[in-house]
Short mmCIF file of C-alpha atoms in Angstrom, two decimals:
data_model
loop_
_atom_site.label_atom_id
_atom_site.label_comp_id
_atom_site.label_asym_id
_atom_site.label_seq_id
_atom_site.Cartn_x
_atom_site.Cartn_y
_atom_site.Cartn_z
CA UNK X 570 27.89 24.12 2.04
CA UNK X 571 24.34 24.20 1.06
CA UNK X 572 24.11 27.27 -0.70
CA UNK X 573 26.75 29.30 -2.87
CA UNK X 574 25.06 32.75 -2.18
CA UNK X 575 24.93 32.22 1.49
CA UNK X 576 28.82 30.97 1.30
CA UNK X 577 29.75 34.01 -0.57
CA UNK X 578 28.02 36.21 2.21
CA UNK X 579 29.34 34.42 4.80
CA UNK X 580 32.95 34.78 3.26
CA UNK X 581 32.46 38.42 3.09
CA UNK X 582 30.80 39.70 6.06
CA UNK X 583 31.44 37.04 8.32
CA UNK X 584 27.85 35.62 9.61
CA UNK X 585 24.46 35.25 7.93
CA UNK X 586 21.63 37.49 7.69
CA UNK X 587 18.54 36.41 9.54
CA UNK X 588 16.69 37.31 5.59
CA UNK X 589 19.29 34.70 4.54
CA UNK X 590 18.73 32.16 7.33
CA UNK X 591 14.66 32.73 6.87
CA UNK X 592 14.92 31.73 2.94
CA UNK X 593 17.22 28.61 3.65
CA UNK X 594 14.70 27.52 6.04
CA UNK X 595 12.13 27.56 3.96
CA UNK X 596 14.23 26.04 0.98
CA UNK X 597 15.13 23.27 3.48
CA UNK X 598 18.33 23.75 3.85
CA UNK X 599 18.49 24.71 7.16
CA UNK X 600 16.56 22.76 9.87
CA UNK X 601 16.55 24.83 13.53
CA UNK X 602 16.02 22.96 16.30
CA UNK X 603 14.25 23.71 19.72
CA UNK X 604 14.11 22.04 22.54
CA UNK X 605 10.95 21.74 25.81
CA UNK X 606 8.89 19.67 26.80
CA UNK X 607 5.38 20.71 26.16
CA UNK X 608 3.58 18.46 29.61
CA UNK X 609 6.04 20.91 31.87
CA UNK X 610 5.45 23.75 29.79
CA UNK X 611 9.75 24.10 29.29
CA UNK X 612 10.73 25.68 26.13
CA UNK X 613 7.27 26.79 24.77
CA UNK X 614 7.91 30.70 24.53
CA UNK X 615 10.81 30.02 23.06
CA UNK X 616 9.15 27.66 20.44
CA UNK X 617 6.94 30.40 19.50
CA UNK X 618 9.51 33.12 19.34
CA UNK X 619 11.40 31.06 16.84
CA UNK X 620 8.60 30.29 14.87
CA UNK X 621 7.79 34.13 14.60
CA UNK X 622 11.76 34.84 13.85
CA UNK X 623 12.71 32.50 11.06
CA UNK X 624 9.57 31.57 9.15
CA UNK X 625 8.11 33.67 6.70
CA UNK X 626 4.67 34.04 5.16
CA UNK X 627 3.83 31.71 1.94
CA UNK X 628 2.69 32.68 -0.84
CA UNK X 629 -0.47 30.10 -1.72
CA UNK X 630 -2.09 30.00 -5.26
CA UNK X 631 -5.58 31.53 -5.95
CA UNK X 632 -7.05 28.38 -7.34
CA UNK X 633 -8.59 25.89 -4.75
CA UNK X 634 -5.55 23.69 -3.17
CA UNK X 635 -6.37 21.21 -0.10
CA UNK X 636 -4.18 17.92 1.07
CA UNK X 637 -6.11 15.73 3.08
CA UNK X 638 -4.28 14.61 6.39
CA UNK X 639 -6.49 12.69 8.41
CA UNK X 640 -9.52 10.94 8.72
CA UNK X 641 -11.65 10.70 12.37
CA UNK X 642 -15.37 10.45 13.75
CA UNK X 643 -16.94 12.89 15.88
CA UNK X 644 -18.77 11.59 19.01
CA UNK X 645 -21.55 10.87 16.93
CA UNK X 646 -19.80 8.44 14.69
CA UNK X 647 -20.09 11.02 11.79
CA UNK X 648 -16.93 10.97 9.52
CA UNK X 649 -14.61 14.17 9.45
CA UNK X 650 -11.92 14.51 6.61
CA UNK X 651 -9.60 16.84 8.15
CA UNK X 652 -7.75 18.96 5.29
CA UNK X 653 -4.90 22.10 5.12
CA UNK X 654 -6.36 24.51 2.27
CA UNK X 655 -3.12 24.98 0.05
CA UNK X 656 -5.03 27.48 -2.21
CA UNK X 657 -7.52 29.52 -2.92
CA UNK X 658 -10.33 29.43 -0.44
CA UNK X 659 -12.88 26.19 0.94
CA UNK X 660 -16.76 27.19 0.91
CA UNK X 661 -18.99 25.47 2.67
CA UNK X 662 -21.91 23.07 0.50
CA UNK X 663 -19.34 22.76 -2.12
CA UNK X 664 -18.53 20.27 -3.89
CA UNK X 665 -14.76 18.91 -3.14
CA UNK X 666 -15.04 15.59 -5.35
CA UNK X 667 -17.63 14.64 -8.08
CA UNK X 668 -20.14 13.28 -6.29
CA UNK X 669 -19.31 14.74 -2.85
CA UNK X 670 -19.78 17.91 -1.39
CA UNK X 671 -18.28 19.39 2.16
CA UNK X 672 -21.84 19.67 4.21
CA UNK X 673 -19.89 21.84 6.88
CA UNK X 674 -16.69 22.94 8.17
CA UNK X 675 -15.32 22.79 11.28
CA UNK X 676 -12.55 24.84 12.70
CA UNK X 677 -12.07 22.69 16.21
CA UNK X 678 -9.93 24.34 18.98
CA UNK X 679 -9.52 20.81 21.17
CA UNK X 680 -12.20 18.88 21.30
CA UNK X 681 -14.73 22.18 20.82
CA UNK X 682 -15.34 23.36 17.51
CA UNK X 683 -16.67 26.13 15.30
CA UNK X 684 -18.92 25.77 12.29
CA UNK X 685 -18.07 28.73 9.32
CA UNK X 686 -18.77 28.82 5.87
CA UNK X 687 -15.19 29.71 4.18
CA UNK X 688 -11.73 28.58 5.16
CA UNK X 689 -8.80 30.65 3.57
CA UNK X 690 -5.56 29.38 2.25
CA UNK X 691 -2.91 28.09 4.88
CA UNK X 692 -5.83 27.28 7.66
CA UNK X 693 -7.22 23.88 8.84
CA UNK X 694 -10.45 22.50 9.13
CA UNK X 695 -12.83 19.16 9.30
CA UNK X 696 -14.97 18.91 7.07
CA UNK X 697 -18.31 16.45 7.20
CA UNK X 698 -19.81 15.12 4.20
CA UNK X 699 -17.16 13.51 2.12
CA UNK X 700 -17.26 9.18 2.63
CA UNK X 701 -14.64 8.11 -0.04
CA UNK X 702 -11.34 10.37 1.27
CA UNK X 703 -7.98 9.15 2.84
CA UNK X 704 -4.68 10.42 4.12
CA UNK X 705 -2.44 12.22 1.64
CA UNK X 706 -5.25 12.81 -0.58
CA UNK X 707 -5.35 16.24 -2.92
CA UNK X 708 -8.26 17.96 -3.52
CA UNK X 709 -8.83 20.49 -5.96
CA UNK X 710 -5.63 21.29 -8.18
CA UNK X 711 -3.63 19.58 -5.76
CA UNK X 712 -2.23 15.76 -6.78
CA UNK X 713 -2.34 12.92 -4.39
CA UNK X 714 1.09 12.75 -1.75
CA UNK X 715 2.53 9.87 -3.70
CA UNK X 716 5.02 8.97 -0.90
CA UNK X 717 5.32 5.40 -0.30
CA UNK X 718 3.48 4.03 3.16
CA UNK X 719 4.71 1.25 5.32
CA UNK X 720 2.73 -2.08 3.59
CA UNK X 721 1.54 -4.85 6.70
CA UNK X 722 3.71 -7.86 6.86
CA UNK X 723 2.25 -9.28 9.55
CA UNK X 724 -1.94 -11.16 8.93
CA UNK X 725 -4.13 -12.07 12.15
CA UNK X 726 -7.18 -13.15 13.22
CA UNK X 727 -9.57 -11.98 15.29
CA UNK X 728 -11.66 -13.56 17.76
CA UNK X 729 -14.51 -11.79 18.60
CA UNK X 730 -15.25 -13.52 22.09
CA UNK X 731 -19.23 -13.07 22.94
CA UNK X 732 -19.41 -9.88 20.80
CA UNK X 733 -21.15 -10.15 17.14
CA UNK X 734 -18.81 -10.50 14.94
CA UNK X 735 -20.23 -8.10 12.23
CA UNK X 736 -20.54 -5.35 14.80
CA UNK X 737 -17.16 -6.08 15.55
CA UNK X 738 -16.39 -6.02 11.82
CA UNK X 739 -17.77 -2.36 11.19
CA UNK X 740 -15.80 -0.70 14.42
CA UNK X 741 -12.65 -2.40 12.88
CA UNK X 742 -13.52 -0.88 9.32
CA UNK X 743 -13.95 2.52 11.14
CA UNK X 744 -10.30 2.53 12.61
CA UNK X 745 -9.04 1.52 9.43
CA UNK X 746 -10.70 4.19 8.19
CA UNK X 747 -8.85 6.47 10.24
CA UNK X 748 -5.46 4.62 9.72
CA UNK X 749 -3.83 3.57 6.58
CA UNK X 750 -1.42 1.11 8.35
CA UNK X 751 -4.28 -1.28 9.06
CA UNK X 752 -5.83 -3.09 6.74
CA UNK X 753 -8.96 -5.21 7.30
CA UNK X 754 -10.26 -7.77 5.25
CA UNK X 755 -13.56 -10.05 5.87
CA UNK X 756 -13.33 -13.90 4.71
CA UNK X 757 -17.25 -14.02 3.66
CA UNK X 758 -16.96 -18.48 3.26
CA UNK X 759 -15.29 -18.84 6.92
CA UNK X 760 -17.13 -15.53 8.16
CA UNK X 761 -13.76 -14.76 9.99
CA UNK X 762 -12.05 -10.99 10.32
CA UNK X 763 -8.73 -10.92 9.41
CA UNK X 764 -6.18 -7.73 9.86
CA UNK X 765 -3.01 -6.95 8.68
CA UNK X 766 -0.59 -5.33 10.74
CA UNK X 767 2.83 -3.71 10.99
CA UNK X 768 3.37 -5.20 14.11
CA UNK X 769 2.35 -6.44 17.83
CA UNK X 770 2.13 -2.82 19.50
CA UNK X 771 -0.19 -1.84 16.54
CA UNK X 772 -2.49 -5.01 17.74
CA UNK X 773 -2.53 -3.78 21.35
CA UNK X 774 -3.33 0.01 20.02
CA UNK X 775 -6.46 -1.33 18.32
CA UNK X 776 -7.27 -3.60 21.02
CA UNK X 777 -7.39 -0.66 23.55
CA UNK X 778 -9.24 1.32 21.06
CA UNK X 779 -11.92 -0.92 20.34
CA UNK X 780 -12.84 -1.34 23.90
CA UNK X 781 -12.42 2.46 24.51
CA UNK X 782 -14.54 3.90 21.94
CA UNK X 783 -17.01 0.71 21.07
CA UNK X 784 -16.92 -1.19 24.21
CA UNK X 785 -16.03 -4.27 22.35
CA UNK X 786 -13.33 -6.84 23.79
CA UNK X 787 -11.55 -8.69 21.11
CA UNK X 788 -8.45 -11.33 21.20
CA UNK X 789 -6.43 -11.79 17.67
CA UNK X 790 -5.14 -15.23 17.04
CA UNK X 791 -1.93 -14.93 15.02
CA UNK X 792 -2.06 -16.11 11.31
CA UNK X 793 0.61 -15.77 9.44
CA UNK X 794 3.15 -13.72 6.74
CA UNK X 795 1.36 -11.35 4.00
CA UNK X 796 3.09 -13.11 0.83
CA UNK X 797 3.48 -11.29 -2.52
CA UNK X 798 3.91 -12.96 -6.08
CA UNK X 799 5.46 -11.99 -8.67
CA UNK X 800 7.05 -12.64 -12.22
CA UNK X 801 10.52 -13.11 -14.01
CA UNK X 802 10.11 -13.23 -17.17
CA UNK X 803 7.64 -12.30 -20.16
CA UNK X 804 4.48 -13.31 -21.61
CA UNK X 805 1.67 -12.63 -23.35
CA UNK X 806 -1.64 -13.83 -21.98
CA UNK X 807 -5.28 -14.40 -23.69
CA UNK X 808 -8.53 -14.18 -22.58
CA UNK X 809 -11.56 -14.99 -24.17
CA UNK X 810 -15.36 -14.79 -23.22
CA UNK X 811 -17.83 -15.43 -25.55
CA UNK X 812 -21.22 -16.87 -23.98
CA UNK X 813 -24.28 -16.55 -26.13
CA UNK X 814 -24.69 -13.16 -27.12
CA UNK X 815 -21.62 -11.96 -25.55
CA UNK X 816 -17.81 -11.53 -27.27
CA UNK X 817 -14.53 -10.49 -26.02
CA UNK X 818 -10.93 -11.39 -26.48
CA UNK X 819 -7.96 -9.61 -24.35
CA UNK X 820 -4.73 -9.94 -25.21
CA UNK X 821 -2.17 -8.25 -22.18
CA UNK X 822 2.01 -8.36 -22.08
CA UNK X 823 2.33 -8.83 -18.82
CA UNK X 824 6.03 -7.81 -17.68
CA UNK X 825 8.84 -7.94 -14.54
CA UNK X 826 8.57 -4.65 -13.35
CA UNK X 827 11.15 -3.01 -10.46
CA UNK X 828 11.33 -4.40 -7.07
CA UNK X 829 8.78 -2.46 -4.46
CA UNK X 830 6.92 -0.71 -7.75
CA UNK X 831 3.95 -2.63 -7.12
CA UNK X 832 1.41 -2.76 -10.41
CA UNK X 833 1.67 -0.82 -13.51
CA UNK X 834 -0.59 -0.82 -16.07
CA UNK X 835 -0.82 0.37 -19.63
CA UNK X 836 -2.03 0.48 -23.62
CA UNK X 837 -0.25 -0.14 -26.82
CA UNK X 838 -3.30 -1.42 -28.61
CA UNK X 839 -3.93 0.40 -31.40
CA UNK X 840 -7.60 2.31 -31.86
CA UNK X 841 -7.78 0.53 -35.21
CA UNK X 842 -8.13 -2.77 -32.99
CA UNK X 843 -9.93 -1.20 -30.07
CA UNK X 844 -11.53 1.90 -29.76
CA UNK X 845 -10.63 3.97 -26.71
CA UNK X 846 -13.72 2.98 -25.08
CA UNK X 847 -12.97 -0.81 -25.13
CA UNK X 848 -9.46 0.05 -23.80
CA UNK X 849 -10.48 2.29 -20.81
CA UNK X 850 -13.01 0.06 -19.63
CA UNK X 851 -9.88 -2.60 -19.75
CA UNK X 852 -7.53 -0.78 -18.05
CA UNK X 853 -10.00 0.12 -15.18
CA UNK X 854 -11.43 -3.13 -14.53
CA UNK X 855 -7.86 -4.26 -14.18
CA UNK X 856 -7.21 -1.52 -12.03
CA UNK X 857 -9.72 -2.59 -9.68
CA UNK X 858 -9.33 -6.17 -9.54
CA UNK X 859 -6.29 -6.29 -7.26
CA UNK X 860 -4.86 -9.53 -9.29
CA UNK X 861 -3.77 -12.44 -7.16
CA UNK X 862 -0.72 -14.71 -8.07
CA UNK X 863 -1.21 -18.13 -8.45
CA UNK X 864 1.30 -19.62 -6.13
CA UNK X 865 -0.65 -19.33 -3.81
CA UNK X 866 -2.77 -17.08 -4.07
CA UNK X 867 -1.32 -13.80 -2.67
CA UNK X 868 -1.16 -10.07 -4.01
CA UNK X 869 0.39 -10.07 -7.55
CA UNK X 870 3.15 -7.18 -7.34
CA UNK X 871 6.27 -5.36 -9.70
CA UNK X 872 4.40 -6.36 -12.73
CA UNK X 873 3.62 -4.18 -16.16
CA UNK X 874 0.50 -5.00 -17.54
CA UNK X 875 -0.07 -4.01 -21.36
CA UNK X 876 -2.96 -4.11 -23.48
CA UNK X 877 -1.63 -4.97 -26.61
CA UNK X 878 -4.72 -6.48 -28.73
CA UNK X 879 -8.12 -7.79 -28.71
CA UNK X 880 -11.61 -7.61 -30.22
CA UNK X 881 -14.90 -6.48 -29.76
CA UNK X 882 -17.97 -7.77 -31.75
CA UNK X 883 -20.59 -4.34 -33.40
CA UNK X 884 -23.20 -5.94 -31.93
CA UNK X 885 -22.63 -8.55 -29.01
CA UNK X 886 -19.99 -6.88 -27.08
CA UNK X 887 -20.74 -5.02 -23.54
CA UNK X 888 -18.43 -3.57 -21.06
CA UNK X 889 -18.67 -6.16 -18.68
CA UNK X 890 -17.60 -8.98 -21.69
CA UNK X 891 -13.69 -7.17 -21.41
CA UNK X 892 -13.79 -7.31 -17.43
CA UNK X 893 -14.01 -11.08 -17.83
CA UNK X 894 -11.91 -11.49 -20.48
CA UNK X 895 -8.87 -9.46 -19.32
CA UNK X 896 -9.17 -10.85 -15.88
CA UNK X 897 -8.91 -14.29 -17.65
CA UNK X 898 -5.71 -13.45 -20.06
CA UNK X 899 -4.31 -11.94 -16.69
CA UNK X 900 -4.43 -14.97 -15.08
CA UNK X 901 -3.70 -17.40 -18.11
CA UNK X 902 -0.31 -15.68 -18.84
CA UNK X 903 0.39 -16.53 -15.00
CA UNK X 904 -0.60 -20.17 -15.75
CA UNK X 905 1.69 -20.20 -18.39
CA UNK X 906 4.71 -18.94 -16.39
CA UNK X 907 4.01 -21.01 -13.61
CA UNK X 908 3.77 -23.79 -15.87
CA UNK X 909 7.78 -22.60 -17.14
CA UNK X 910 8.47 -22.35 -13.17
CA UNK X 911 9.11 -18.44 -14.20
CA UNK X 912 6.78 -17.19 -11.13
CA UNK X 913 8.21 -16.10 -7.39
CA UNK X 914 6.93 -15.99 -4.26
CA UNK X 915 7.89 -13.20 -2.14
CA UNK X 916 7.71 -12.54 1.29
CA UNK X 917 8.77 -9.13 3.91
CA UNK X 918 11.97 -8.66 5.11
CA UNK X 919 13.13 -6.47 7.62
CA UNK X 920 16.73 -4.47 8.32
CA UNK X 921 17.87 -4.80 11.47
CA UNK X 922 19.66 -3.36 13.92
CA UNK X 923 20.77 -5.27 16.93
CA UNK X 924 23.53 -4.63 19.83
CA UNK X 925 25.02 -7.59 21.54
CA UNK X 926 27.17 -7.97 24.20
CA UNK X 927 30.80 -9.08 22.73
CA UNK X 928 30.61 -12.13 24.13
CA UNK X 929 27.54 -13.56 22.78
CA UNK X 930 28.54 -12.17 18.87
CA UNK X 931 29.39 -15.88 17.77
CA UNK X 932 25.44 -16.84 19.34
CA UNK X 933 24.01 -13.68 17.46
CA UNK X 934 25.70 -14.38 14.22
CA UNK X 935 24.59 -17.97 14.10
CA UNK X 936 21.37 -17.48 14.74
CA UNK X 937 20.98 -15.21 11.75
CA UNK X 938 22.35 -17.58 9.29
CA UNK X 939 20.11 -19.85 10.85
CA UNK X 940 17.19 -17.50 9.80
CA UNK X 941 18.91 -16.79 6.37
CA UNK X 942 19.81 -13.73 7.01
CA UNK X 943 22.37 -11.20 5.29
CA UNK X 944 24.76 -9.73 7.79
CA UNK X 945 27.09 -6.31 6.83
CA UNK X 946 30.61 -5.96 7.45
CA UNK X 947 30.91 -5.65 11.79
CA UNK X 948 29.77 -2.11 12.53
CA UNK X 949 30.28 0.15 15.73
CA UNK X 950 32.39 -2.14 18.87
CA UNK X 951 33.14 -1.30 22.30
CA UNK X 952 34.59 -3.61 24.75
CA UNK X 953 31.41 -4.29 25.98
CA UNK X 954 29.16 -4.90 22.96
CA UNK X 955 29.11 -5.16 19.26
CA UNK X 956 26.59 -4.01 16.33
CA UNK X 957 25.36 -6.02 13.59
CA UNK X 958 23.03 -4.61 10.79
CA UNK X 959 21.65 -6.73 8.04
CA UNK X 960 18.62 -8.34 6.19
CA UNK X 961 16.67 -11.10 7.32
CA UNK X 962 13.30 -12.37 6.70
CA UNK X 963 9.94 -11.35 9.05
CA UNK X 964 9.29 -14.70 9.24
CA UNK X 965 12.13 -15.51 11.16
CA UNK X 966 12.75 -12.01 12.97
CA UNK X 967 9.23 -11.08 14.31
CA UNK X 968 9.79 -13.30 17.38
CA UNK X 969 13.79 -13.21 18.08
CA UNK X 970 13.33 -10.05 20.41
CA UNK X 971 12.50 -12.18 22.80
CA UNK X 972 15.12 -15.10 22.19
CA UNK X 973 17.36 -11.93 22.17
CA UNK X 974 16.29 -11.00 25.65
CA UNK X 975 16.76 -14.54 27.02
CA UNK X 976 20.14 -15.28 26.13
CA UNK X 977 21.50 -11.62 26.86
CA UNK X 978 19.52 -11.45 30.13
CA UNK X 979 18.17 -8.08 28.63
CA UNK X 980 21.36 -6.23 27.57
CA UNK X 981 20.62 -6.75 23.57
CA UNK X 982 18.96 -4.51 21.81
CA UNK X 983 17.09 -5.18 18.53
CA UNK X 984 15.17 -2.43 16.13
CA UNK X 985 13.41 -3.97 12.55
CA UNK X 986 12.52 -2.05 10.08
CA UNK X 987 10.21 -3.06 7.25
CA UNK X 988 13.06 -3.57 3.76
CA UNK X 989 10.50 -4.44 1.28
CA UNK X 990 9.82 -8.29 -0.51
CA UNK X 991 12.68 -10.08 -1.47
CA UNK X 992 12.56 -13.63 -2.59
CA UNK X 993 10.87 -16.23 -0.48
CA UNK X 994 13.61 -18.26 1.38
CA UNK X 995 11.49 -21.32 1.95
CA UNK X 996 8.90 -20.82 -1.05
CA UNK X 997 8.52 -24.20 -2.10
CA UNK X 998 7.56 -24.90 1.79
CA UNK X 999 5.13 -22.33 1.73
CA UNK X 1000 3.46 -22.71 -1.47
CA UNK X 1001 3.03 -26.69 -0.47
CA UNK X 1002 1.28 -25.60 2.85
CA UNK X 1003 -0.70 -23.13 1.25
CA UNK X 1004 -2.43 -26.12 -1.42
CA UNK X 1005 -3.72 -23.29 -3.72
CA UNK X 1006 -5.30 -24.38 -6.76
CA UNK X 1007 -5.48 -21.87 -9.09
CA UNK X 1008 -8.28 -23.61 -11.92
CA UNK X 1009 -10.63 -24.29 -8.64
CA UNK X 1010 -10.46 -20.18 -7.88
CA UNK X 1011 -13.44 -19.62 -9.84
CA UNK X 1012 -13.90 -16.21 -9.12
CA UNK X 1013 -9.88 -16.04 -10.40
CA UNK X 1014 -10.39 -18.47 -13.00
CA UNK X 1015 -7.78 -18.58 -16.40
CA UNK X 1016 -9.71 -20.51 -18.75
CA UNK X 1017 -11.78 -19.16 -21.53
CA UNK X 1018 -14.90 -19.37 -22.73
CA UNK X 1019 -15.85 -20.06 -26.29
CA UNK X 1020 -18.95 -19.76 -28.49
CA UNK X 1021 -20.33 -23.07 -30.86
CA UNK X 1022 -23.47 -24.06 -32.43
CA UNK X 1023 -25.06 -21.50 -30.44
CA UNK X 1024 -23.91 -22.23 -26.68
CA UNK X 1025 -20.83 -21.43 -24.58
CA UNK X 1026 -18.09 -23.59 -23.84
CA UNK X 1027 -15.26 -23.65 -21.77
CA UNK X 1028 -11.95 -24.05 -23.00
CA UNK X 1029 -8.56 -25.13 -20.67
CA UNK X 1030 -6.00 -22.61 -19.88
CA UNK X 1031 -3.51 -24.42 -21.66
CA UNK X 1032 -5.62 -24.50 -25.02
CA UNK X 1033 -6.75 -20.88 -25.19
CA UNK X 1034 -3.61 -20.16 -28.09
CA UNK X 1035 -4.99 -22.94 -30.11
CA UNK X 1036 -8.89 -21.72 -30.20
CA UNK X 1037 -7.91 -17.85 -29.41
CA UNK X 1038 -9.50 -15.42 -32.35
CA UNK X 1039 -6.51 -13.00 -32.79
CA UNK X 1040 -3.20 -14.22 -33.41
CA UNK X 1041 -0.38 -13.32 -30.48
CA UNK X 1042 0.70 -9.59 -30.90
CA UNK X 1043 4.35 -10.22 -29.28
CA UNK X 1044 6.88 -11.33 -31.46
CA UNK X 1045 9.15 -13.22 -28.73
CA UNK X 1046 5.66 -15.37 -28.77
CA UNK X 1047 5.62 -16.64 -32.32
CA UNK X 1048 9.40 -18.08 -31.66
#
């Protein structure tokens, strides 16, 4: 069924060959399986005599190939970017990235290791030097693993008890470091560490952690849902800066985009309008901004940003004039569709999976249309208990375990699995709580500034077309 040559030989001769079953393997389209446990040592030799029976040698290419897959720190608190070379050979002192070279590899066998100057294709080593690597990185002619990790729905914060807080701040930087699924963030004006999280076992991993390997005892207050923002429908935004000796007008379409696509961002200006420089330096600075909504404030996601116009002055523009001006037609064309109620907020949800007994179904199924949830058609029954899959919103799941566990005295059974941002059920709550105003973000601002009589002035959001210096560059605009 997977494979028309291996149903043809199977017709004829009546079994596979093990060449056959080797190539399917490594085409994956056959999966063995093996079974051991590896603390009793059950099943091990016959692990390994699989391993040597139906795999096959790989051919790697003779260009240097590497995919990082982890990051850790030695005893020493030195970083290690642990790699598997996918091609050609790794030398020692050379350099991996630009402006970073691997200072030494390690081939570790447990927690002993031994330091050599070449690693071949296929092998695995740690190498120190590198500072700016992650997980699923590719080095060399090998492109980054662009498969999609879990985002944190779930924001806390950390009390740091009688330990310094920025002490605390660099040990939780260092496990993030090593994990992709946490995310740290420092609030410089309330000096306060905040992480985001998939979830309470995660919290209890890096408590243990930090008191293992830093001696540091930490509690985390609970915060709140990570929001999103996004946008449904067109515009084009402006941004102007023009202080004294300094000139730059953006012009970006900023578009819906596909749900769980996250930021896109591209060029249609012409080079007759901006020269490549001009638009690179754009692009990158928007790039690196990590745009926030103005809702309230949260990530701006599954929008298309495109450059579509500007101008640069012969003599007063510099690189930095575009960052500011972009970042301000970014955020004006937000203004504008808030002001047209044409932005959303969006917040987690997660499918579920939960097993009731029958008799508390009618309990289970009100309670999730209580928490808005989206129940499919009634799924595997016995006479004992039911399942129910659906949506429903992390806000209203993450603690309903435990309800669960009350009213079934422990025979329910719930699993959540992070579904992506849907459409905040309760936005206009939210964004009321959350009093963001987004003219007093100044570092986030959407105004403008303009140049008169020889000093800059600002101008409003909402009066940037009328003073702009290019006319709009969408059509749909001039209607």
């Amino acid at each position: 069924m997977q494979d028309d040559d291996a149903l043809l030989e199977y017709l004829d001769q009546g079994q596979l060959s093990n060449e056959r079953i080797r190539q399917m393997i490594q085409h994956r389209q056959l999966f063995p399986c093996c079974f051991g446990s590896a603390l009793k040592l059950q099943g091990i030799d016959a692990l390994l005599a699989s391993l040597a029976q139906w795999t096959q040698p790989r051919e790697f290419p003779s260009e240097f190939a590497a995919r990082v897959f982890k990051i850790s720190h030695d005893e020493r608190g030195e970083r290690l970017t642990w790699v598997r070379v996918m091609g050609g050979s790794l030398q020692a002192k050379t350099a991996i990235l630009p402006d970073q070279k691997a200072n030494q590899l390690r081939v570790y066998n447990g927690s002993k290791f031994t330091i050599v100057n070449q690693v071949a294709s296929g092998a695995t080593c740690a190498i120190a030097g590198p500072m700016t690597t992650y997980p699923g990185q590719g080095l060399g002619n090998l492109k980054d693993d662009t498969q999609t990790l879990m985002q944190p729905v779930l924001s806390y914060a950390v009390d740091p008890k009688e330990n310094d807080v920025h002490q605390c701040l660099k040990a939780m930087q260092t496990l993030a470091d090593e994990d992709p699924l946490l995310h740290v963030v420092w609030n410089e004006q309330l000096q306060e560490i905040r992480v985001q999280i998939m979830g309470t076992v995660q919290l209890e991993i890096m408590q243990q952690l930090l008191l293992e390997r830093f001696d540091i005892d930490v509690d985390f207050i609970k915060g709140g849902i990570l929001y999103r923002e996004t946008i449904t429908a067109p515009i084009e935004g402006v941004g102007h800066f023009e202080p004294l000796r300094h000139y730059a007008e953006a012009h970006l379409l900023l578009e819906p985009a596909k749900r769980g696509t996250g930021m896109r961002y591209a060029s249609q200006c012409s080079v007759d309008v901006l020269n490549k420089n001009w638009q690179h330096q754009i692009i990158t600075s928007l790039e690196q901004a990590s745009p926030k909504g103005v809702l309230i404030g949260a990530p701006l996601t599954d929008v298309k940003v495109t450059l579509v116009g500007g101008r640069a002055h012969v003599k007063h523009t510099e690189g930095g004039d575009f960052r500011q001006a972009a970042s301000r037609a970014l955020r004006q064309g937000l203004m504008t569709l808030k002001a047209r109620q044409q932005c959303q907020l969006l917040e987690p949800w997660y499918r579920f999976r939960l097993i009731v007994p029958s008799t508390q179904v009618g309990r289970a199924l009100n309670d999730l249309q209580r928490m808005h949830g989206e129940v499919d058609p009634l799924g595997d029954q016995t006479t004992n208990s039911v399942l129910l899959t659906g949506l429903a919103p992390v806000a209203q799941m993450s603690d309903y375990a435990t309800v669960l566990r009350g009213y079934t005295h422990g025979q329910g059974q719930l699993e959540c699995l992070p579904a992506g941002y849907r459409p905040c059920h309760n936005a206009d709550e939210i964004i009321q709580q959350a009093d963001y105003l987004p003219t007093a973000d100044l570092t986030n601002t959407p105004d403008s500034v303009f140049c008169a009589h020889g000093a800059g002035y600002p101008v409003k959001w909402d009066q940037v077309p009328q003073t702009m210096h290019c006319d709009y560059y969408c059509d749909f605009m001039h209607v």
